[in-house]
CSV table of C-alpha atoms in Angstrom, one decimal:
chain,number,residue,atom,x,y,z
A,1,UNK,CA,0.0,0.0,0.0
A,2,UNK,CA,1.4,3.4,-1.0
A,3,UNK,CA,0.9,6.6,0.8
A,4,UNK,CA,0.8,10.3,0.0
A,5,UNK,CA,0.3,13.4,2.0
A,6,UNK,CA,-1.2,16.8,1.6
A,7,UNK,CA,-0.6,19.4,4.3
A,8,UNK,CA,-3.6,21.6,4.7
A,9,UNK,CA,-3.8,25.0,6.3
A,10,UNK,CA,-6.9,24.0,8.2
A,11,UNK,CA,-8.4,21.1,10.1
A,12,UNK,CA,-10.6,18.7,8.1
A,13,UNK,CA,-13.8,17.6,9.7
A,14,UNK,CA,-15.0,15.3,6.9
A,15,UNK,CA,-13.2,13.6,4.1
A,16,UNK,CA,-14.4,11.8,0.9
A,17,UNK,CA,-12.3,10.1,-1.8
A,18,UNK,CA,-13.4,10.2,-5.4
A,19,UNK,CA,-12.7,8.3,-8.5
A,20,UNK,CA,-9.2,8.9,-9.8
A,21,UNK,CA,-7.9,10.2,-6.5
A,22,UNK,CA,-9.8,13.4,-6.1
A,23,UNK,CA,-10.6,14.3,-2.4
A,24,UNK,CA,-13.2,16.5,-0.9
A,25,UNK,CA,-12.6,18.0,2.5
A,26,UNK,CA,-15.1,19.9,4.8
A,27,UNK,CA,-13.2,22.2,7.1
A,28,UNK,CA,-14.0,24.9,9.6
A,29,UNK,CA,-12.2,28.2,9.0
A,30,UNK,CA,-13.0,31.4,10.8
A,31,UNK,CA,-16.5,30.2,11.8
A,32,UNK,CA,-17.4,29.1,8.3
A,33,UNK,CA,-17.7,25.6,7.0
A,34,UNK,CA,-15.9,25.3,3.7
A,35,UNK,CA,-15.9,22.5,1.1
A,36,UNK,CA,-12.7,22.1,-0.8
A,37,UNK,CA,-11.8,19.8,-3.8
A,38,UNK,CA,-8.2,18.6,-4.0
A,39,UNK,CA,-7.0,17.0,-7.2
A,40,UNK,CA,-4.5,14.1,-7.1
A,41,UNK,CA,-1.0,15.3,-6.2
A,42,UNK,CA,-2.2,18.7,-5.1
A,43,UNK,CA,-0.9,20.2,-1.9
A,44,UNK,CA,-3.8,22.6,-1.6
A,45,UNK,CA,-7.4,23.0,-2.7
A,46,UNK,CA,-8.2,23.6,-6.4
A,47,UNK,CA,-11.7,24.7,-5.7
A,48,UNK,CA,-13.6,25.8,-2.6
A,49,UNK,CA,-17.0,27.0,-1.6
A,50,UNK,CA,-18.6,28.1,1.8
A,51,UNK,CA,-21.4,25.7,2.8
A,52,UNK,CA,-24.7,27.3,3.6
A,53,UNK,CA,-26.4,26.8,7.0
A,54,UNK,CA,-25.2,26.6,10.6
A,55,UNK,CA,-25.0,23.9,13.2
A,56,UNK,CA,-22.8,21.1,14.5
A,57,UNK,CA,-20.1,19.5,12.5
A,58,UNK,CA,-21.6,16.1,13.3
A,59,UNK,CA,-24.3,17.0,10.8
A,60,UNK,CA,-21.9,17.1,7.9
A,61,UNK,CA,-21.2,14.3,5.5
A,62,UNK,CA,-20.5,13.8,1.8
A,63,UNK,CA,-20.1,11.1,-0.9
A,64,UNK,CA,-18.8,11.2,-4.5
A,65,UNK,CA,-21.0,9.6,-7.2
A,66,UNK,CA,-19.5,6.4,-8.6
A,67,UNK,CA,-18.3,8.3,-11.7
A,68,UNK,CA,-16.7,11.1,-9.6
A,69,UNK,CA,-18.7,13.8,-11.4
A,70,UNK,CA,-21.1,14.6,-8.6
A,71,UNK,CA,-20.7,15.1,-4.8
A,72,UNK,CA,-23.7,14.8,-2.4
A,73,UNK,CA,-23.2,16.9,0.8
A,74,UNK,CA,-25.3,17.0,3.9
A,75,UNK,CA,-25.1,20.5,5.3
A,76,UNK,CA,-25.6,21.5,8.9
A,77,UNK,CA,-29.0,22.8,8.0
A,78,UNK,CA,-30.4,19.3,7.4
A,79,UNK,CA,-30.3,19.7,3.6
A,80,UNK,CA,-28.7,17.7,0.9
A,81,UNK,CA,-26.9,19.5,-1.8
A,82,UNK,CA,-25.9,17.8,-5.1
A,83,UNK,CA,-22.8,19.5,-6.5
A,84,UNK,CA,-20.9,19.4,-9.9
A,85,UNK,CA,-17.3,18.4,-8.8
A,86,UNK,CA,-15.7,20.3,-11.8
A,87,UNK,CA,-17.3,23.6,-10.9
A,88,UNK,CA,-18.9,23.1,-7.3
A,89,UNK,CA,-22.1,24.6,-8.7
A,90,UNK,CA,-25.3,23.3,-7.2
A,91,UNK,CA,-27.2,20.9,-9.3
A,92,UNK,CA,-30.0,20.2,-6.9
A,93,UNK,CA,-31.1,20.6,-3.3
A,94,UNK,CA,-33.4,18.4,-1.1
A,95,UNK,CA,-34.7,19.1,2.4
A,96,UNK,CA,-34.9,20.3,5.0
A,97,UNK,CA,-35.3,16.9,6.6
A,98,UNK,CA,-37.4,16.4,9.7
A,99,UNK,CA,-34.5,14.9,11.7
A,100,UNK,CA,-30.7,15.3,11.5
A,101,UNK,CA,-29.3,13.0,8.8
A,102,UNK,CA,-25.7,11.9,8.3
A,103,UNK,CA,-26.1,8.9,6.0
A,104,UNK,CA,-25.6,9.0,2.2
A,105,UNK,CA,-25.2,6.1,-0.3
A,106,UNK,CA,-25.1,6.1,-4.1
A,107,UNK,CA,-26.4,3.2,-6.2
A,108,UNK,CA,-23.6,1.5,-8.2
A,109,UNK,CA,-24.8,3.2,-11.4
A,110,UNK,CA,-25.0,6.6,-9.8
A,111,UNK,CA,-28.6,7.1,-10.7
A,112,UNK,CA,-30.0,7.0,-7.2
A,113,UNK,CA,-29.0,8.6,-3.9
A,114,UNK,CA,-30.3,7.3,-0.6
A,115,UNK,CA,-30.4,9.6,2.3
A,116,UNK,CA,-30.9,8.3,5.9
A,117,UNK,CA,-33.5,9.9,8.3
A,118,UNK,CA,-35.5,10.7,5.3
A,119,UNK,CA,-38.0,13.5,4.6
A,120,UNK,CA,-40.7,11.8,6.7
A,121,UNK,CA,-38.8,11.5,10.0
A,122,UNK,CA,-36.5,9.4,12.1
A,123,UNK,CA,-35.8,5.9,10.7
A,124,UNK,CA,-37.0,6.7,7.2
A,125,UNK,CA,-34.9,6.4,4.1
A,126,UNK,CA,-35.6,8.6,1.1
A,127,UNK,CA,-34.2,7.6,-2.4
A,128,UNK,CA,-33.8,10.3,-4.9
A,129,UNK,CA,-33.4,9.7,-8.6
A,130,UNK,CA,-30.4,11.6,-10.0
A,131,UNK,CA,-30.3,13.0,-13.5
């Protein structure tokens, strides 16, 4: 198993690995939650955005789609954002969810995204069709 290291100027709260070695990091900097994309071999972020909402870091999570072109992000405001990984533009938003949710899962073909806690409350799972 090989290893690599990127020294970041902030503390990462969440990390996701994408196809081809891209990484996404959510960090807390000056009271703002920031999502950054790091390309393979990069020592710093290539793109960053400030995440909307406020709340606890425990309510943050993210997952790359199987093809690596989309990133699903749970924000602190109990919303799920679907982002284009090339531009970090918002493709879609779902929520707010009734209860705090931290669970995301993509189908193998990337056409569906399952979100734990669901729109209808605790214990529910909502599955979205992704276009």
